[in-house]
XYZ file of C-alpha atoms in Angstrom:
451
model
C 7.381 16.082 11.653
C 9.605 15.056 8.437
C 11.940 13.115 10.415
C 12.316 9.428 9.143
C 11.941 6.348 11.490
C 15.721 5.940 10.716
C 16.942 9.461 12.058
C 14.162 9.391 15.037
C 15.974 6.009 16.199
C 19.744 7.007 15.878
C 18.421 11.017 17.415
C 16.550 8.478 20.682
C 19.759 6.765 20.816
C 22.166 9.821 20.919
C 19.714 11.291 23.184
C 19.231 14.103 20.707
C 15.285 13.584 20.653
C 12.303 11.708 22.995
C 9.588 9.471 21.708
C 7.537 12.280 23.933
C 8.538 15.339 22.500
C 8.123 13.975 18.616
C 5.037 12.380 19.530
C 3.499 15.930 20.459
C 5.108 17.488 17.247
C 3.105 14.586 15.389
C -0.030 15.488 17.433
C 0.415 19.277 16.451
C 0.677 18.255 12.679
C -2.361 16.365 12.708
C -4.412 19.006 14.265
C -3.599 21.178 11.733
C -3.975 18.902 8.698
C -6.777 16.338 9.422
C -9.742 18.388 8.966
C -8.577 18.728 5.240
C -7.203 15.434 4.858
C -9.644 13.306 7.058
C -6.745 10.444 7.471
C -8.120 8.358 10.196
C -10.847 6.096 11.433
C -9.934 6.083 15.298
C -7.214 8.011 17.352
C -6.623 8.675 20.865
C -4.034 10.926 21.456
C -4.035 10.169 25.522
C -3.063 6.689 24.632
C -0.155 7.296 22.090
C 0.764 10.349 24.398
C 1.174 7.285 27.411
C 2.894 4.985 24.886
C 5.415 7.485 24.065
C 6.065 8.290 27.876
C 7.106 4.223 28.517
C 9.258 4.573 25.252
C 10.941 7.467 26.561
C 11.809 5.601 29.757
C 12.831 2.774 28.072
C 15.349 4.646 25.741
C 16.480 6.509 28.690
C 17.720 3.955 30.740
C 19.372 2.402 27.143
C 16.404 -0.779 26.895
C 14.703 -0.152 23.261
C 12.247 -3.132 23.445
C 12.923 -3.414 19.391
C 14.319 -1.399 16.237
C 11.074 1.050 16.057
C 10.092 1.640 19.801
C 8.918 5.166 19.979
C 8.383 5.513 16.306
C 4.868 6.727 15.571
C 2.824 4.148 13.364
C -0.836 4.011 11.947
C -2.322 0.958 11.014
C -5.012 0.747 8.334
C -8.514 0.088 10.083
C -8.824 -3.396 8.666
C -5.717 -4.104 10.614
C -6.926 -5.499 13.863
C -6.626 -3.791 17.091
C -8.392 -5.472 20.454
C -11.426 -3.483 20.698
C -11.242 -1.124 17.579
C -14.058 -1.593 15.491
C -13.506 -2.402 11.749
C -16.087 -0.932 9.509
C -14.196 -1.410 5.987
C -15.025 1.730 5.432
C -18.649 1.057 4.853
C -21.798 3.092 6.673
C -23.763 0.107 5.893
C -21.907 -2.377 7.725
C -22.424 -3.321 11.270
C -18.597 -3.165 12.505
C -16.626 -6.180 13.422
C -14.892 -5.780 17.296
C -11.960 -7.869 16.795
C -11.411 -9.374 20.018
C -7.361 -9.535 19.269
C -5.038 -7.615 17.281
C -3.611 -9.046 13.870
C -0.108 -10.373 14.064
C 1.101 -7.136 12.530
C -0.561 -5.033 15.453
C 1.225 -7.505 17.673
C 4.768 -7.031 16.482
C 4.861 -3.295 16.424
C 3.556 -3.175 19.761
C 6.202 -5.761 20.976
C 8.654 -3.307 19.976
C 7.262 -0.712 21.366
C 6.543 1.453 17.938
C 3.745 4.536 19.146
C 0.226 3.793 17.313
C -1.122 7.022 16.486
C -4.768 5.092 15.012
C -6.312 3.868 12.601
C -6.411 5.360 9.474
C -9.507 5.174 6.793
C -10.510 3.168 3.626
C -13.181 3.530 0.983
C -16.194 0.762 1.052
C -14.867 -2.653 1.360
C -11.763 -1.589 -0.033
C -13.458 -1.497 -3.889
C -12.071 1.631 -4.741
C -9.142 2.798 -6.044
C -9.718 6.510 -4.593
C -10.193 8.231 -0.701
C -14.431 8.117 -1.320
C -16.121 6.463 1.591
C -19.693 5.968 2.250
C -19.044 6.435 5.888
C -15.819 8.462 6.132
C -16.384 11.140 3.333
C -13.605 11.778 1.080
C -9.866 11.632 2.505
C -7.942 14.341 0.027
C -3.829 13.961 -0.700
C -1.677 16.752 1.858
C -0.346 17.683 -1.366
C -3.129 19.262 -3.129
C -6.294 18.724 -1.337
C -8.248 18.877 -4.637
C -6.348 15.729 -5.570
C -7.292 11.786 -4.542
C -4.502 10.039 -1.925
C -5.442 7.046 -3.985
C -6.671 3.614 -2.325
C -7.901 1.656 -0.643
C -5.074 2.568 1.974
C -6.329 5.927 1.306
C -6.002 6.911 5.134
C -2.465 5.460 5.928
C -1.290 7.425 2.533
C -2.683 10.638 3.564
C -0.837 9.977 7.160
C 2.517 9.176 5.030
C 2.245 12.297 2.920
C 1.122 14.724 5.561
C 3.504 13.970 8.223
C 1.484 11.940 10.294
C 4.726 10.058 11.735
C 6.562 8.184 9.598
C 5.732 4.796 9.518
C 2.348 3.396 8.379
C 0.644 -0.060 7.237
C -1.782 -0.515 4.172
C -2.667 -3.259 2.690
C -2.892 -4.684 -1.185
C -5.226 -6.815 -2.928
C -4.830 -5.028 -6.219
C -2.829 -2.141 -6.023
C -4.143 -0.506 -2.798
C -0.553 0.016 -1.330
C 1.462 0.931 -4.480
C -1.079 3.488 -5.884
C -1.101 5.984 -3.352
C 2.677 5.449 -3.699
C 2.250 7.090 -7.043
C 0.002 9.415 -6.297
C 1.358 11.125 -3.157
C 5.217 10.569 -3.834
C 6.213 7.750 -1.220
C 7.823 4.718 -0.950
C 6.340 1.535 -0.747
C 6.133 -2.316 -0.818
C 3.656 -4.912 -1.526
C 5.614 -7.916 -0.187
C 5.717 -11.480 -1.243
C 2.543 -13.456 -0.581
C 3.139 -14.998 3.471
C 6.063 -12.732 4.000
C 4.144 -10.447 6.114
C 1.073 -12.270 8.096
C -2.210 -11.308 7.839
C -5.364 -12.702 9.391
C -7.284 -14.117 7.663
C -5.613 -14.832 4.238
C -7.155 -14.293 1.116
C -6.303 -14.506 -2.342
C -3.664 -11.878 -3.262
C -4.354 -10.103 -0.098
C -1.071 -8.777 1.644
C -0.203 -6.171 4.226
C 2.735 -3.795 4.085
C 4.488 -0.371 4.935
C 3.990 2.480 3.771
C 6.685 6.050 3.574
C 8.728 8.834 2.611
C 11.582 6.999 2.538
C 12.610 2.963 1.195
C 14.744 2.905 4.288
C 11.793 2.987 5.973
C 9.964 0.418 4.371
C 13.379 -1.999 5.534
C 13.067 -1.065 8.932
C 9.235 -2.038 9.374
C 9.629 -4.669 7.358
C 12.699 -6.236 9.771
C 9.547 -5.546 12.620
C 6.491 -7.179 10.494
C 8.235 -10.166 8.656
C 8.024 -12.753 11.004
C 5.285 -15.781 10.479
C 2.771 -16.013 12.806
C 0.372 -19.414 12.716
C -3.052 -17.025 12.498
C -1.529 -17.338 8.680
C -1.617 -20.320 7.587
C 0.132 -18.902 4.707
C 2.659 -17.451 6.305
C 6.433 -17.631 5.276
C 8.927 -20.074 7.255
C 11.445 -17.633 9.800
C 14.115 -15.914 7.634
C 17.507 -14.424 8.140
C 16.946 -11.484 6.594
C 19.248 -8.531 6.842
C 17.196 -5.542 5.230
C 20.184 -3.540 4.274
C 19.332 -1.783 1.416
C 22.350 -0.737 0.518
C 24.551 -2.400 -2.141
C 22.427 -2.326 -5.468
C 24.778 -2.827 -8.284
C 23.078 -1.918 -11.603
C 26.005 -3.160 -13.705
C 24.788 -7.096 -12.425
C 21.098 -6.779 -12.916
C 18.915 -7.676 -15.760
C 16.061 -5.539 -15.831
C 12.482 -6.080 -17.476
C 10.815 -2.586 -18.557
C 7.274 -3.071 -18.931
C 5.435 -0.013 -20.940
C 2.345 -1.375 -21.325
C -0.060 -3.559 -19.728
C -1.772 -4.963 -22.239
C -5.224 -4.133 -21.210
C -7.128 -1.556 -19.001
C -6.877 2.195 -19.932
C -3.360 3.723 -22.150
C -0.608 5.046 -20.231
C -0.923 9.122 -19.661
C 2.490 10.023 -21.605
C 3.793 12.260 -19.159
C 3.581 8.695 -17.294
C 5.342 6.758 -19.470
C 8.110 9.726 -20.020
C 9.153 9.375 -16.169
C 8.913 5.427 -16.288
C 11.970 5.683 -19.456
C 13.828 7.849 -17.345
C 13.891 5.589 -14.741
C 15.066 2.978 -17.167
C 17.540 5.287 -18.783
C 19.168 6.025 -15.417
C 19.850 2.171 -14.655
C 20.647 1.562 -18.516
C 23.163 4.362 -18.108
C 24.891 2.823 -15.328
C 25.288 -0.167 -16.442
C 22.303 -2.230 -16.359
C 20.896 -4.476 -19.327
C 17.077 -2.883 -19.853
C 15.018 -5.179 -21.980
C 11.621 -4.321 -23.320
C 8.923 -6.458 -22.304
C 5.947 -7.476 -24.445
C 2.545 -7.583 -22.457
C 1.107 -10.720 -20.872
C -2.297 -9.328 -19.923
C -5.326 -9.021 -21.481
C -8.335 -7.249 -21.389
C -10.605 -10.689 -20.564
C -8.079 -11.485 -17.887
C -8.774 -8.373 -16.227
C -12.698 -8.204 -17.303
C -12.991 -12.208 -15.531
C -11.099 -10.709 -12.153
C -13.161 -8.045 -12.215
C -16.181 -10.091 -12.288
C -14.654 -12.418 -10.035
C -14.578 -9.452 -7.099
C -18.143 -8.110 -7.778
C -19.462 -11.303 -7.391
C -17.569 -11.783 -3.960
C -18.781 -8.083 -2.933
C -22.071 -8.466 -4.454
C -22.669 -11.481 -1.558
C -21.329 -9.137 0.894
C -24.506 -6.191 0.062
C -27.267 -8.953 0.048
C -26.297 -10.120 3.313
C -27.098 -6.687 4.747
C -30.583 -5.852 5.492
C -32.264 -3.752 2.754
C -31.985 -0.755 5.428
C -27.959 -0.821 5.800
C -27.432 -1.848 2.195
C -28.989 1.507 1.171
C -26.185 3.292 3.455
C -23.405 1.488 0.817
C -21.302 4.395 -1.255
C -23.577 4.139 -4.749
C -21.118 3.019 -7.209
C -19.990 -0.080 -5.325
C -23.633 -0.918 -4.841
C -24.044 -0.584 -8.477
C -20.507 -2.168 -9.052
C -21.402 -5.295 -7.106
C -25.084 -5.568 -8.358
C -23.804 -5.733 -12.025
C -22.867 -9.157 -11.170
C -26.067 -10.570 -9.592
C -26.466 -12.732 -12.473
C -23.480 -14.508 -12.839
C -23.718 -18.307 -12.893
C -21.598 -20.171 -10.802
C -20.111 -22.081 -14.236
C -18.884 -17.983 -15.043
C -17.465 -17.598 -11.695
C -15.447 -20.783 -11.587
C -14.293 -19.391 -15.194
C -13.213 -15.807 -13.302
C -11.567 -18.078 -10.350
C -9.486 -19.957 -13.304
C -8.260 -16.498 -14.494
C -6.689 -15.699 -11.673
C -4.645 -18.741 -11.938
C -3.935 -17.841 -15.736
C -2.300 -14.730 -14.382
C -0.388 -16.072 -12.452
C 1.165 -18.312 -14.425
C 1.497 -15.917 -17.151
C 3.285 -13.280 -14.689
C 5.738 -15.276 -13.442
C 6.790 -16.703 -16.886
C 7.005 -13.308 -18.413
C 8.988 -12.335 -15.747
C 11.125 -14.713 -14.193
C 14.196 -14.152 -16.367
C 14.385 -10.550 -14.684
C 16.196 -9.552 -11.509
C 13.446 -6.519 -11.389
C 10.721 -5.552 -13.541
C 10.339 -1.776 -14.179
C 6.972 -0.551 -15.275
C 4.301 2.459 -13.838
C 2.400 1.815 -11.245
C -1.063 3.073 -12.741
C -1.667 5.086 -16.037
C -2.243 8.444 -14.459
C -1.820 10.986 -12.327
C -3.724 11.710 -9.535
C -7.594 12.585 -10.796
C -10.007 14.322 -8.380
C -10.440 13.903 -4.587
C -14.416 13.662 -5.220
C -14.000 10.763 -8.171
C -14.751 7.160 -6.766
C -12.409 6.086 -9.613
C -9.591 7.695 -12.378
C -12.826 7.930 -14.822
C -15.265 9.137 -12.261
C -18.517 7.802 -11.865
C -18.580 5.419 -14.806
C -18.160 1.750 -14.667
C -14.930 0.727 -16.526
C -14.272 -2.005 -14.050
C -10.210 -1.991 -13.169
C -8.954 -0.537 -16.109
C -6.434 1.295 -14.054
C -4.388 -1.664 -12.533
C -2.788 -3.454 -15.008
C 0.000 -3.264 -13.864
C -0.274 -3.816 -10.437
C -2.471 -6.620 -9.715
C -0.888 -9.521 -11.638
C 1.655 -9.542 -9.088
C -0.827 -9.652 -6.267
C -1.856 -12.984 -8.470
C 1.556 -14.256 -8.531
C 2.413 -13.630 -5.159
C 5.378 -11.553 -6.377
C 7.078 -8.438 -4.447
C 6.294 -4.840 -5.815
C 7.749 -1.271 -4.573
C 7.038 1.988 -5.492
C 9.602 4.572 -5.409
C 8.769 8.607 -5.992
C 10.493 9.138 -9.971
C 8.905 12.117 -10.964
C 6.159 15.153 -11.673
C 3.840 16.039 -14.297
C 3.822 19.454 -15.728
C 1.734 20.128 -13.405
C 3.496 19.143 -10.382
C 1.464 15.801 -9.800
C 3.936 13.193 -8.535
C 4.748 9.715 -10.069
C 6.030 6.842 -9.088
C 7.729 3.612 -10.720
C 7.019 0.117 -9.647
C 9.925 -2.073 -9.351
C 9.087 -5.609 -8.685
C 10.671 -8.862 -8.271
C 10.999 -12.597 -8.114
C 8.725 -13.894 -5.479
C 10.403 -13.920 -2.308
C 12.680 -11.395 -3.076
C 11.930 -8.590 -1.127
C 15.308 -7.209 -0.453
C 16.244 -7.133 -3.897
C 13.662 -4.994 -5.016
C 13.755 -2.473 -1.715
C 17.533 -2.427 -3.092
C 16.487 -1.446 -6.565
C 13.844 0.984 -4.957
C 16.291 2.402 -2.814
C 18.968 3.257 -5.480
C 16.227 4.577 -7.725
C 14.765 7.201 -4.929
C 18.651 8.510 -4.894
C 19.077 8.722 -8.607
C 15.793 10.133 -9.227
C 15.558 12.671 -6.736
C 15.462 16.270 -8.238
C 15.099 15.284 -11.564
């Protein structure tokens, strides 16, 4: 089912399609697919099936409770649902049974949106890849010998594969935006608070996820609203998410080539990132070259900062359940048993440094155009773009300052390797300016497509 959450609304309303009759075309795709792909955590087709029934009568007598009821949706599995347990992904965990949903699981429900499940993540979301210590690997629709990218490994593979067409990840460091790259969709870290999660955490946000940057608008007019589980959360906002109406000739846009630390960009990489940039220079935009603010001890003291914070998470199992952990976060984590608490509170300053530097280098931008990892797509069975080896984060440069800075990122699909793996562009903003960069997202998918 390649239909987009768009068309599958306007086909309900016309009458052309039921949420019933998609939802079983979605069930048929999954069948087929999921044994390669391995996508989700928990599903129950009955249920959906029954959700998709009350849809249907809804539609038909002309009462839609919202903009998405009867579009199918998967929700990452550390997005609560009453009763679902949450693993993280981990076989050495003993799962939390949230007794409530998350405020996102509340707002799709409330208009009546279809959940298909819950789709999968690696261990504690560490990993940059589909490798789970207690879900196996989860391998891109695309080429099944190729990664879907993490940690919303699952609800990419769903995207991709045409599990439905709306999905949620979420994004501490890039775990939304690189499956973008990596399996060819559309997607949006959002401004810190702008979509509620519970509980916060530092640079943690949820988001959509899929084919289509019209998409990402429509779930985002669903999952934008503040909620007081967040304390974080964003005041209301009239927001219209039209994404219509990008005008390169007014925009001022950063181009950011390299990262300044972490691992070189691939240059078949860097070669679709410039034609992105040409295309908006060419009609009319002013492209300006931006000089790195990272460095490789910024991203070496955040590192250290998250082994330390999953290295207390694997001594707080017993010695029999930490032995279930995947390997390389085990040895990932225990790398940092050693660290002093004066080194920590040095790692916990970095992330402030960061930010600050993020937002000053980029402030002076309406967008900021840059890749959204280094690479391609690397091997289903690698824990990481370097395999087994411990470089630390050297792949998300330039993705995780913004999580730092609070900032909005997108992904949109801008190209293919010689060998046919896809790549994306990030295009990020000011903080709080979500619309503005689905806009620029949106205008780039249409440019770019084909070329």
């Amino acid at each position: 089912m390649w239909l987009s959450a768009t068309e599958l609304v306007r086909a309900y309303a016309g009458g052309d399609l039921s949420p019933v009759e998609v939802h079983r075309a979605v069930q048929r795709r999954i069948a087929e697919l999921e044994p390669t792909v391995n996508a989700f955590w928990q599903r129950d087709a009955l249920e959906s099936e029954r959700a998709a029934q009350q849809s249907e009568a809804r539609w038909r007598v002309g009462e839609p409770l919202g903009p998405i009821d009867g579009v199918p949706i998967t929700l990452k599995e550390n997005v609560a649902r009453a009763g679902v347990p949450m693993p993280a992904g981990n076989a050495g965990v003993t799962p939390v049974v949230p007794d409530r949903n998350a405020p996102i699981t509340d707002r799709v429900l409330e208009s009546g949106a279809v959940v298909l499940g819950s789709t999968v993540m690696p261990d504690w979301g560490m990993l940059s890849s589909g490798v789970s210590s207690l879900h196996g690997i989860t391998r891109s629709p695309l080429d099944p010998r190729l990664t879907t990218g993490g940690s919303s490994s699952g609800a990419g593979a769903a995207a991709a594969g045409g599990f439905g067409p709306l999905h949620v990840g979420t994004d501490i460091g890039g775990s939304i935006r690189l499956p973008g790259t990596w399996l060819g969709l559309a997607t949006l870290k959002p401004s810190d608070g702008r979509v509620p999660i519970d509980v916060p955490y530092l640079g943690r946000v949820a988001g959509p996820m899929a084919r289509t940057v019209d998409d990402l608008a429509l779930l985002m007019s669903v999952i934008a609203q503040p909620d007081p589980r967040d304390w974080a959360s964003l005041p209301p906002a009239e927001i219209d998410w039209d994404t219509s109406g990008f005008e390169p000739r007014s925009v001022r846009v950063g181009l950011l080539l390299d990262a300044g630390c972490g691992m070189p960009v691939d240059p078949e990489v860097r070669a679709v990132v410039e034609r992105a940039a040409g295309a908006l220079g060419d009609a009319g935009a002013e492209v300006v070259p931006l000089e790195p603010w990272m460095t490789d001890d910024l991203l070496a003291d955040l590192d250290t900062f998250w082994r330390v914070r999953s290295y207390v998470d694997l001594v707080a199992l017993p010695p029999e359940q930490r032995e279930r952990v995947l390997p390389f976060i085990a040895r990932w984590a225990t790398a940092a048993a050693d660290t002093p608490g004066t080194r920590l509170m040095q790692c916990y300053t970095a992330t402030n440094t960061i930010r600050a530097r993020t937002v000053a280098a980029t402030q002076a931008y309406d967008i900021v155009l840059s890749p959204v990892a280094p690479m391609a797509a690397f091997p289903a069975e690698w824990p990481m773009p370097w395999g087994e080896g411990d470089t630390a984060m050297a792949h998300i440069g330039f993705t995780v300052p913004l999580n730092m800075s609070g900032q909005p990122a997108a992904t949109a699909d801008a190209g293919r390797t010689a060998d046919g793996r896809t790549v994306g562009v990030q295009v990020a903003g000011r903080r709080f300016d979500d619309l503005g960069v689905l806009r620029a997202a949106r205008w780039l998918e249409s440019a770019l497509r084909g070329r």
